[in-house]
CSV table of C-alpha atoms and ligand atoms in Angstrom, one decimal:
chain,number,residue,atom,x,y,z
A,109,UNK,CA,5.6,26.2,-25.7
A,110,UNK,CA,2.7,26.7,-23.4
A,111,UNK,CA,3.1,25.2,-19.9
A,112,UNK,CA,1.6,21.9,-18.6
A,113,UNK,CA,-1.7,22.1,-16.9
A,114,UNK,CA,-1.9,23.5,-13.3
A,115,UNK,CA,-3.3,20.1,-12.2
A,116,UNK,CA,-0.4,18.1,-13.6
A,117,UNK,CA,2.2,20.7,-12.6
A,118,UNK,CA,1.1,20.2,-9.0
A,119,UNK,CA,1.9,16.4,-9.0
A,120,UNK,CA,5.1,15.3,-7.5
A,121,UNK,CA,6.8,12.2,-9.0
A,122,UNK,CA,6.7,9.1,-6.9
A,123,UNK,CA,9.7,9.4,-4.5
A,124,UNK,CA,9.8,5.7,-3.7
A,125,UNK,CA,10.3,4.8,-7.3
A,126,UNK,CA,13.0,7.4,-7.6
A,127,UNK,CA,15.1,5.9,-4.7
A,128,UNK,CA,14.7,2.5,-6.2
A,129,UNK,CA,15.9,3.8,-9.6
A,130,UNK,CA,19.0,5.4,-8.0
A,131,UNK,CA,19.9,2.1,-6.2
A,132,UNK,CA,19.4,0.1,-9.4
A,133,UNK,CA,21.6,2.6,-11.3
A,134,UNK,CA,24.4,2.2,-8.7
A,135,UNK,CA,24.0,-1.6,-8.9
A,136,UNK,CA,24.3,-1.5,-12.6
A,137,UNK,CA,27.5,0.5,-12.2
A,138,UNK,CA,28.9,-2.5,-10.3
A,139,UNK,CA,28.4,-1.0,-6.8
A,140,UNK,CA,27.2,-3.5,-4.1
A,141,UNK,CA,24.1,-1.7,-2.8
A,142,UNK,CA,21.7,-3.3,-0.3
A,143,UNK,CA,18.2,-2.1,-1.1
A,144,UNK,CA,15.5,-1.7,1.6
A,145,UNK,CA,13.3,0.3,-0.8
A,146,UNK,CA,11.3,-2.6,-2.3
A,147,UNK,CA,7.6,-2.1,-2.4
A,148,UNK,CA,6.9,-5.6,-3.7
A,149,UNK,CA,7.4,-9.2,-2.6
A,150,UNK,CA,10.8,-10.6,-3.7
A,151,UNK,CA,9.0,-14.0,-4.4
A,152,UNK,CA,8.1,-15.2,-7.9
A,153,UNK,CA,4.5,-15.4,-9.0
A,154,UNK,CA,3.3,-19.0,-8.2
A,155,UNK,CA,3.5,-21.4,-11.2
A,156,UNK,CA,-0.2,-22.2,-11.4
A,157,UNK,CA,-0.9,-18.5,-11.9
A,158,UNK,CA,1.7,-18.3,-14.7
A,159,UNK,CA,0.3,-21.5,-16.3
A,160,UNK,CA,-3.2,-19.9,-16.3
A,161,UNK,CA,-1.8,-16.9,-18.2
A,162,UNK,CA,0.0,-19.1,-20.7
A,163,UNK,CA,-3.2,-21.1,-21.2
A,164,UNK,CA,-5.2,-17.8,-21.7
A,165,UNK,CA,-2.7,-16.8,-24.5
A,166,UNK,CA,-2.9,-20.3,-26.1
A,167,UNK,CA,-6.7,-20.2,-25.9
A,168,UNK,CA,-6.8,-16.9,-27.7
A,169,UNK,CA,-8.0,-14.8,-24.8
A,170,UNK,CA,-6.1,-11.9,-26.3
A,171,UNK,CA,-8.9,-9.6,-27.3
A,172,UNK,CA,-10.8,-6.7,-25.6
A,173,UNK,CA,-12.8,-7.8,-22.6
A,174,UNK,CA,-15.7,-5.9,-20.9
A,175,UNK,CA,-14.1,-2.6,-19.7
A,176,UNK,CA,-14.6,-3.4,-16.0
A,177,UNK,CA,-13.4,-6.9,-16.2
A,178,UNK,CA,-14.4,-10.5,-17.2
A,179,UNK,CA,-17.3,-12.1,-15.4
A,180,UNK,CA,-15.1,-15.0,-14.3
A,181,UNK,CA,-12.8,-12.7,-12.4
A,182,UNK,CA,-15.6,-10.7,-10.9
A,183,UNK,CA,-17.1,-13.9,-9.7
A,184,UNK,CA,-13.8,-15.0,-8.2
A,185,UNK,CA,-13.6,-11.6,-6.5
A,186,UNK,CA,-17.2,-11.9,-5.1
A,187,UNK,CA,-16.2,-15.3,-3.7
A,188,UNK,CA,-13.1,-13.9,-2.2
A,189,UNK,CA,-15.1,-11.2,-0.4
A,190,UNK,CA,-17.6,-13.8,0.9
A,191,UNK,CA,-14.9,-16.3,2.0
A,192,UNK,CA,-12.4,-13.9,3.6
A,193,UNK,CA,-14.4,-10.9,4.7
A,194,UNK,CA,-18.0,-12.2,5.1
A,195,UNK,CA,-19.1,-9.6,2.5
A,196,UNK,CA,-21.8,-10.3,0.0
A,197,UNK,CA,-21.6,-8.5,-3.4
A,198,UNK,CA,-23.0,-9.1,-6.9
A,199,UNK,CA,-20.5,-9.3,-9.8
A,200,UNK,CA,-21.9,-6.0,-11.0
A,201,UNK,CA,-20.5,-4.2,-7.9
A,202,UNK,CA,-17.0,-5.2,-8.8
A,203,UNK,CA,-14.7,-3.2,-11.1
A,204,UNK,CA,-11.4,-4.7,-12.1
A,205,UNK,CA,-8.6,-2.2,-12.9
A,206,UNK,CA,-5.0,-1.8,-13.8
A,207,UNK,CA,-3.7,-2.4,-10.3
A,208,UNK,CA,-5.0,-1.1,-7.0
A,209,UNK,CA,-3.4,2.3,-7.7
A,210,UNK,CA,-5.8,2.6,-10.7
A,211,UNK,CA,-8.7,1.4,-8.5
A,212,UNK,CA,-7.9,4.2,-6.1
A,213,UNK,CA,-7.8,6.7,-8.8
A,214,UNK,CA,-11.2,5.6,-10.0
A,215,UNK,CA,-12.6,5.6,-6.5
A,216,UNK,CA,-11.5,9.2,-5.8
A,217,UNK,CA,-12.7,10.3,-9.3
A,218,UNK,CA,-16.1,8.7,-8.6
A,219,UNK,CA,-16.8,10.5,-5.3
A,220,UNK,CA,-14.9,13.8,-5.2
A,221,UNK,CA,-16.1,17.2,-6.5
A,222,UNK,CA,-13.7,20.2,-6.6
A,223,UNK,CA,-12.7,21.2,-3.1
A,224,UNK,CA,-14.1,18.1,-1.3
A,225,UNK,CA,-12.0,17.1,1.7
A,226,UNK,CA,-10.7,13.6,2.3
A,227,UNK,CA,-9.5,12.6,5.8
A,228,UNK,CA,-6.1,10.9,5.3
A,229,UNK,CA,-4.4,9.1,8.2
A,230,UNK,CA,-0.8,10.2,8.3
A,231,UNK,CA,1.9,9.0,7.8
A,232,UNK,CA,0.6,7.7,4.6
A,233,UNK,CA,1.5,6.0,1.3
A,234,UNK,CA,3.0,8.6,-1.1
A,235,UNK,CA,0.4,8.3,-3.8
A,236,UNK,CA,-2.7,9.1,-1.8
A,237,UNK,CA,-2.3,12.9,-1.6
A,238,UNK,CA,-1.5,13.1,-5.4
A,239,UNK,CA,-4.4,10.8,-6.3
A,240,UNK,CA,-6.8,13.0,-4.3
A,241,UNK,CA,-5.4,16.2,-5.7
A,242,UNK,CA,-5.6,15.0,-9.3
A,243,UNK,CA,-9.3,14.5,-8.7
A,244,UNK,CA,-9.9,18.0,-7.4
A,245,UNK,CA,-10.0,16.9,-3.7
A,246,UNK,CA,-8.1,18.2,-0.7
A,247,UNK,CA,-6.3,15.8,1.6
A,248,UNK,CA,-6.7,16.6,5.3
A,249,UNK,CA,-4.0,14.8,7.3
A,250,UNK,CA,-4.8,13.4,10.7
A,251,UNK,CA,-1.5,12.4,12.3
A,252,UNK,CA,-1.1,9.2,14.3
A,253,UNK,CA,1.8,9.6,16.7
A,254,UNK,CA,4.5,6.9,17.0
A,255,UNK,CA,3.3,6.1,20.6
A,256,UNK,CA,0.0,5.2,19.0
A,257,UNK,CA,1.7,2.9,16.5
A,258,UNK,CA,1.0,5.8,14.1
A,259,UNK,CA,-2.7,5.0,14.1
A,260,UNK,CA,-5.0,8.0,14.2
A,261,UNK,CA,-8.2,7.3,16.2
A,262,UNK,CA,-11.8,7.9,15.2
A,263,UNK,CA,-11.8,10.8,17.8
A,264,UNK,CA,-8.8,12.4,16.1
A,265,UNK,CA,-10.6,12.0,12.7
A,266,UNK,CA,-13.8,13.5,14.1
A,267,UNK,CA,-11.8,16.6,15.2
A,268,UNK,CA,-10.7,17.1,11.6
A,269,UNK,CA,-14.2,17.0,10.0
A,270,UNK,CA,-15.6,20.1,8.3
A,271,UNK,CA,-18.7,20.6,6.2
A,272,UNK,CA,-16.5,19.9,3.2
A,273,UNK,CA,-15.5,16.4,4.3
A,274,UNK,CA,-16.6,13.9,1.8
A,275,UNK,CA,-14.6,10.8,2.6
A,276,UNK,CA,-12.2,9.0,4.9
A,277,UNK,CA,-9.3,7.1,3.5
A,278,UNK,CA,-8.2,4.0,5.3
A,279,UNK,CA,-5.2,1.7,4.7
A,280,UNK,CA,-5.0,-1.2,7.0
A,281,UNK,CA,-2.6,-3.1,7.1
A,282,UNK,CA,-0.7,0.1,6.5
A,283,UNK,CA,2.1,1.2,4.3
A,284,UNK,CA,4.5,2.7,5.6
A,285,UNK,CA,3.7,2.1,9.3
A,286,UNK,CA,2.8,-1.5,9.4
A,287,UNK,CA,-0.1,-1.1,11.7
A,288,UNK,CA,-3.5,-2.8,11.4
A,289,UNK,CA,-6.7,-1.4,12.9
A,290,UNK,CA,-8.6,-3.8,15.2
A,291,UNK,CA,-12.3,-4.5,14.6
A,292,UNK,CA,-13.2,-2.3,17.6
A,293,UNK,CA,-11.1,0.7,16.2
A,294,UNK,CA,-12.7,0.2,12.8
A,295,UNK,CA,-16.2,0.1,14.4
A,296,UNK,CA,-15.6,3.6,15.8
A,297,UNK,CA,-14.5,4.9,12.4
A,298,UNK,CA,-17.5,3.2,10.8
A,299,UNK,CA,-19.8,4.8,13.3
A,300,UNK,CA,-18.3,8.2,12.5
A,301,UNK,CA,-18.6,7.7,8.7
A,302,UNK,CA,-22.2,6.6,9.0
A,303,UNK,CA,-23.1,9.4,11.4
A,304,UNK,CA,-21.8,12.0,8.9
A,305,UNK,CA,-22.7,10.1,5.7
A,306,UNK,CA,-19.1,9.9,4.6
A,307,UNK,CA,-17.6,7.6,2.0
A,308,UNK,CA,-14.8,5.3,3.2
A,309,UNK,CA,-12.2,4.3,0.7
A,310,UNK,CA,-10.6,1.3,2.3
A,311,UNK,CA,-7.3,0.2,0.7
A,312,UNK,CA,-6.9,-3.4,1.8
A,313,UNK,CA,-4.1,-4.4,-0.5
A,314,UNK,CA,-1.9,-5.8,2.3
A,315,UNK,CA,-4.9,-7.8,3.7
A,316,UNK,CA,-3.1,-11.2,3.9
A,317,UNK,CA,0.2,-9.8,5.2
A,318,UNK,CA,-0.6,-9.7,8.9
A,319,UNK,CA,1.4,-11.2,11.7
A,320,UNK,CA,1.4,-12.3,15.4
A,321,UNK,CA,-2.1,-13.8,15.0
A,322,UNK,CA,-3.6,-10.4,13.9
A,323,UNK,CA,-6.8,-10.8,11.9
A,324,UNK,CA,-7.6,-8.4,9.0
A,325,UNK,CA,-11.0,-6.9,9.3
A,326,UNK,CA,-12.7,-5.0,6.4
A,327,UNK,CA,-14.6,-2.0,7.6
A,328,UNK,CA,-17.3,-2.7,5.0
A,329,UNK,CA,-18.1,-5.9,7.0
A,330,UNK,CA,-19.3,-4.0,10.1
A,331,UNK,CA,-22.9,-3.4,9.0
A,332,UNK,CA,-25.1,-2.7,6.0
A,333,UNK,CA,-24.8,1.1,6.2
A,334,UNK,CA,-21.0,1.2,6.3
A,335,UNK,CA,-20.9,-1.3,3.5
A,336,UNK,CA,-23.1,1.0,1.4
A,337,UNK,CA,-20.7,3.9,2.0
A,338,UNK,CA,-17.4,2.0,1.5
A,339,UNK,CA,-15.4,1.4,-1.6
A,340,UNK,CA,-13.1,-1.5,-0.8
A,341,UNK,CA,-9.9,-1.5,-2.8
A,342,UNK,CA,-7.8,-4.6,-3.1
A,343,UNK,CA,-5.8,-6.5,-5.7
A,344,UNK,CA,-3.4,-9.4,-6.5
A,345,UNK,CA,-0.2,-7.4,-6.5
A,346,UNK,CA,1.1,-7.9,-3.0
A,347,UNK,CA,-0.7,-11.1,-1.9
A,348,UNK,CA,0.2,-13.2,-4.9
A,349,UNK,CA,3.6,-11.6,-5.9
A,350,UNK,CA,1.9,-10.2,-9.0
A,351,UNK,CA,3.0,-6.5,-9.0
A,352,UNK,CA,3.9,-6.5,-12.6
A,353,UNK,CA,0.6,-8.0,-13.8
A,354,UNK,CA,-1.4,-4.9,-12.9
A,355,UNK,CA,-4.7,-6.2,-11.6
A,356,UNK,CA,-6.6,-4.4,-8.8
A,357,UNK,CA,-10.3,-4.3,-8.0
A,358,UNK,CA,-13.0,-2.5,-6.1
A,359,UNK,CA,-16.3,-3.5,-4.5
A,360,UNK,CA,-18.8,-0.8,-3.8
A,361,UNK,CA,-22.4,0.3,-4.1
A,362,UNK,CA,-23.8,-0.2,-7.6
A,363,UNK,CA,-24.0,3.5,-8.6
A,364,UNK,CA,-20.3,4.0,-7.7
A,365,UNK,CA,-19.3,0.8,-9.5
A,366,UNK,CA,-21.2,2.0,-12.6
A,367,UNK,CA,-19.5,5.4,-12.5
A,368,UNK,CA,-16.1,3.9,-12.1
A,369,UNK,CA,-16.8,1.4,-14.9
A,370,UNK,CA,-17.9,4.2,-17.3
A,371,UNK,CA,-14.8,6.3,-16.5
A,372,UNK,CA,-12.5,3.4,-17.0
A,373,UNK,CA,-14.2,2.5,-20.3
A,374,UNK,CA,-13.0,5.8,-21.7
A,375,UNK,CA,-9.6,6.0,-20.1
A,376,UNK,CA,-8.0,2.5,-20.3
A,377,UNK,CA,-10.7,0.1,-21.5
A,378,UNK,CA,-10.2,-3.3,-19.9
A,379,UNK,CA,-7.2,-4.3,-17.9
A,380,UNK,CA,-4.9,-6.8,-19.6
A,381,UNK,CA,-7.0,-9.8,-20.6
A,382,UNK,CA,-4.2,-12.4,-19.9
A,383,UNK,CA,-3.5,-10.9,-16.4
A,384,UNK,CA,-7.3,-11.1,-15.7
A,385,UNK,CA,-7.3,-14.9,-16.4
A,386,UNK,CA,-4.2,-15.3,-14.3
A,387,UNK,CA,-5.9,-13.4,-11.5
A,388,UNK,CA,-8.8,-15.9,-11.6
A,389,UNK,CA,-6.3,-18.7,-10.9
A,390,UNK,CA,-4.7,-16.6,-8.1
A,391,UNK,CA,-8.0,-15.9,-6.3
A,392,UNK,CA,-9.4,-19.4,-6.8
A,393,UNK,CA,-6.2,-21.4,-6.4
A,394,UNK,CA,-4.2,-23.0,-3.6
A,395,UNK,CA,-2.9,-20.7,-0.8
A,396,UNK,CA,0.2,-22.7,0.3
A,397,UNK,CA,2.7,-20.4,-1.4
A,398,UNK,CA,0.9,-17.3,0.1
A,399,UNK,CA,1.1,-18.9,3.6
A,400,UNK,CA,4.8,-19.7,3.1
A,401,UNK,CA,5.4,-16.1,2.0
A,402,UNK,CA,3.6,-14.7,5.0
A,403,UNK,CA,5.6,-16.9,7.4
A,404,UNK,CA,8.9,-15.8,5.8
A,405,UNK,CA,7.9,-12.1,6.0
A,406,UNK,CA,7.0,-12.5,9.6
A,407,UNK,CA,10.4,-14.0,10.5
A,408,UNK,CA,12.3,-11.4,8.5
A,409,UNK,CA,10.3,-8.7,10.3
A,410,UNK,CA,11.4,-10.1,13.7
A,411,UNK,CA,15.0,-10.2,12.5
A,412,UNK,CA,14.8,-6.6,11.2
A,413,UNK,CA,13.1,-5.2,14.3
A,414,UNK,CA,15.7,-7.0,16.6
A,415,UNK,CA,18.6,-5.7,14.6
A,416,UNK,CA,17.3,-2.1,14.4
A,417,UNK,CA,16.6,-1.9,18.1
A,418,UNK,CA,20.0,-3.3,18.8
A,419,UNK,CA,21.8,-0.3,17.1
A,420,UNK,CA,22.7,2.6,19.3
A,421,UNK,CA,20.5,5.6,18.4
A,422,UNK,CA,18.0,3.8,16.3
A,423,UNK,CA,14.6,2.3,17.2
A,424,UNK,CA,11.4,1.1,15.6
A,425,UNK,CA,7.9,0.0,16.6
A,426,UNK,CA,7.3,-3.7,15.7
A,427,UNK,CA,4.9,-3.7,12.7
A,428,UNK,CA,1.8,-6.0,12.6
A,429,UNK,CA,1.3,-6.0,8.9
A,430,UNK,CA,2.5,-5.3,5.3
A,431,UNK,CA,6.3,-5.5,4.9
A,432,UNK,CA,7.7,-2.3,6.1
A,433,UNK,CA,9.4,-1.0,9.3
A,434,UNK,CA,9.6,2.7,10.3
A,435,UNK,CA,13.0,3.4,11.8
A,436,UNK,CA,13.4,6.5,14.0
A,437,UNK,CA,16.6,8.3,13.0
A,438,UNK,CA,16.1,11.6,14.9
A,439,UNK,CA,19.2,10.8,17.1
A,440,UNK,CA,21.3,11.4,14.0
A,441,UNK,CA,20.0,14.9,13.4
A,442,UNK,CA,22.5,17.6,14.0
A,443,UNK,CA,25.4,15.2,13.6
A,444,UNK,CA,27.7,14.7,10.5
A,445,UNK,CA,28.8,11.8,8.5
A,446,UNK,CA,32.3,12.3,7.0
A,447,UNK,CA,31.6,16.1,7.0
A,448,UNK,CA,28.0,15.8,5.6
A,449,UNK,CA,25.6,17.4,8.0
A,450,UNK,CA,22.4,15.4,8.7
A,451,UNK,CA,19.3,17.5,9.4
A,452,UNK,CA,16.5,15.5,7.9
A,453,UNK,CA,15.6,11.9,7.0
A,454,UNK,CA,16.4,12.8,3.4
A,455,UNK,CA,19.9,13.7,4.5
A,456,UNK,CA,20.2,10.5,6.5
A,457,UNK,CA,19.1,8.3,3.5
A,458,UNK,CA,21.4,10.1,1.0
A,459,UNK,CA,24.4,9.9,3.4
A,460,UNK,CA,23.7,6.2,4.0
A,461,UNK,CA,23.4,5.4,0.3
A,462,UNK,CA,26.6,7.3,-0.6
A,463,UNK,CA,28.5,6.2,2.5
A,464,UNK,CA,27.6,2.6,3.2
A,465,UNK,CA,25.6,1.8,0.1
A,466,UNK,CA,22.3,1.0,1.7
A,467,UNK,CA,19.1,2.3,0.1
A,468,UNK,CA,16.5,3.4,2.6
A,469,UNK,CA,13.4,5.5,1.8
A,470,UNK,CA,13.1,8.8,3.7
A,471,UNK,CA,10.0,9.4,5.8
A,472,UNK,CA,9.4,13.0,4.6
A,473,UNK,CA,7.3,12.0,1.5
A,474,UNK,CA,5.2,9.7,3.8
A,475,UNK,CA,4.6,12.7,6.1
A,476,UNK,CA,6.9,10.9,8.7
A,477,UNK,CA,9.9,13.2,9.0
A,478,UNK,CA,12.4,11.8,11.5
A,479,UNK,CA,11.8,8.2,10.2
A,480,UNK,CA,13.1,6.1,7.3
A,481,UNK,CA,11.1,3.2,5.8
A,482,UNK,CA,12.8,-0.1,5.4
A,483,UNK,CA,11.1,-2.9,3.4
A,484,UNK,CA,11.8,-6.5,4.6
A,485,UNK,CA,10.8,-7.8,1.2
A,486,UNK,CA,14.4,-8.8,0.8
A,487,UNK,CA,16.5,-11.8,1.9
A,488,UNK,CA,17.6,-12.4,5.5
A,489,UNK,CA,21.2,-12.1,4.3
A,490,UNK,CA,20.5,-8.6,2.9
A,491,UNK,CA,18.7,-7.6,6.1
A,492,UNK,CA,21.8,-8.7,8.2
A,493,UNK,CA,24.4,-7.2,5.9
A,494,UNK,CA,22.4,-4.0,5.4
A,495,UNK,CA,21.8,-3.4,9.1
A,496,UNK,CA,25.4,-4.2,9.9
A,497,UNK,CA,26.3,-1.4,7.4
A,498,UNK,CA,23.8,1.0,9.1
A,499,UNK,CA,25.3,0.2,12.5
A,500,UNK,CA,28.7,1.1,11.0
A,501,UNK,CA,27.3,4.3,9.6
A,502,UNK,CA,25.8,5.3,13.0
A,503,UNK,CA,29.1,4.6,14.7
A,504,UNK,CA,30.9,7.0,12.4
A,505,UNK,CA,28.5,10.0,13.1
A,506,UNK,CA,30.1,12.8,14.9
B,178,PLP,C1,-0.9,1.1,0.3
B,178,PLP,C2,-0.8,0.7,-1.2
B,178,PLP,N1,-1.9,0.7,-1.9
B,178,PLP,C3,-1.9,0.4,-3.2
B,178,PLP,C4,-0.7,0.1,-3.8
B,178,PLP,C5,-0.7,-0.2,-5.3
B,178,PLP,O1,-0.9,-1.5,-5.6
B,178,PLP,P1,-0.9,-1.9,-7.2
B,178,PLP,O2,0.5,-2.4,-7.5
B,178,PLP,O3,-1.8,-3.1,-7.2
B,178,PLP,O4,-1.3,-0.8,-8.0
B,178,PLP,C6,0.5,0.1,-3.1
B,178,PLP,C7,1.8,-0.3,-3.7
B,178,PLP,O5,2.8,0.0,-3.2
B,178,PLP,C8,0.4,0.4,-1.7
B,178,PLP,O6,1.5,0.3,-0.9
């Protein structure tokens, strides 16, 4: 058999999904595993959203829709941008896709030519480098040190620009680091992008999950020029506990929206019709459950940060958004757990899973070697029990 294409051969499988799968397999084998790998809210989709989906089925909304989404959903997205971000778009500037991941794929496909460089703040979510590479682009990592809450500054980004730079990727609130850029910091990045006429692909999927009074700001709202250059990516997955429904969307300048819509019309056609009707209900509906979820996440975050910083040899920076904590595990490097040497965050995670049955995600794939990512999209009981096990694990290192 001939080999797979060079482009596909270069793509690494998603490591976060792999860890989750291993923890699930152990659980199915009857092992009591505490999982900190979750990349999704542990809450159920609110009932009014489910009801809208059931109504859509009963009303026969089960056929193809326009490839880039139904008008009602585009209007709901337009209203959301106006209400939450002070951004004015026409429905024709909105493209609804199969999750934000698909929206990101479309965005990179729409703006990148072979060899174009994309500034990627690192650490970063594992899919960005692969999504850029699949589309012929080259990720250029700009590292934000832990002392800077992992946030690269505009000046650091400027230093990484070359004549091949085509776009800047932003993800605020951030997975995995939990930081959120302030309006002032975003203004500096916007100025840089406008000065060099760069696209900004702004992944705002964790928009509502911000804590301690932090306010989400969309870079596109900082002026007409930056709005023209920005593709805002968002979706219902994380905010409305709808990860399985697969609805994401973009807002962009019309030519980009048209390009993404055409691409999508040949690749997937429309996203699931029923999920689109459910998403209209999500975006237009009551926000009490969202507010309750954010409050609960914030309290769990405080608990997790307190427990981690209370364990000898471990530490973390309190995150301001999303639902992840980055735990510094470098003090374990060079030590052994029951004869198993720990040299990397991968070794740490695999020893913790085998030894104390706690699933953590290693920092390596996020370009954050020395750290492990813990999700607090799990119960307080699990957070307490899981970190008690990690404390035990740390105390057994020699
Ligand atoms: C930063 C970031 N962007 C996008 C996504 C994908 O969202 P969706 O499930 O809507 O494809 C995720 C999911 O983990 C994410 O963490």
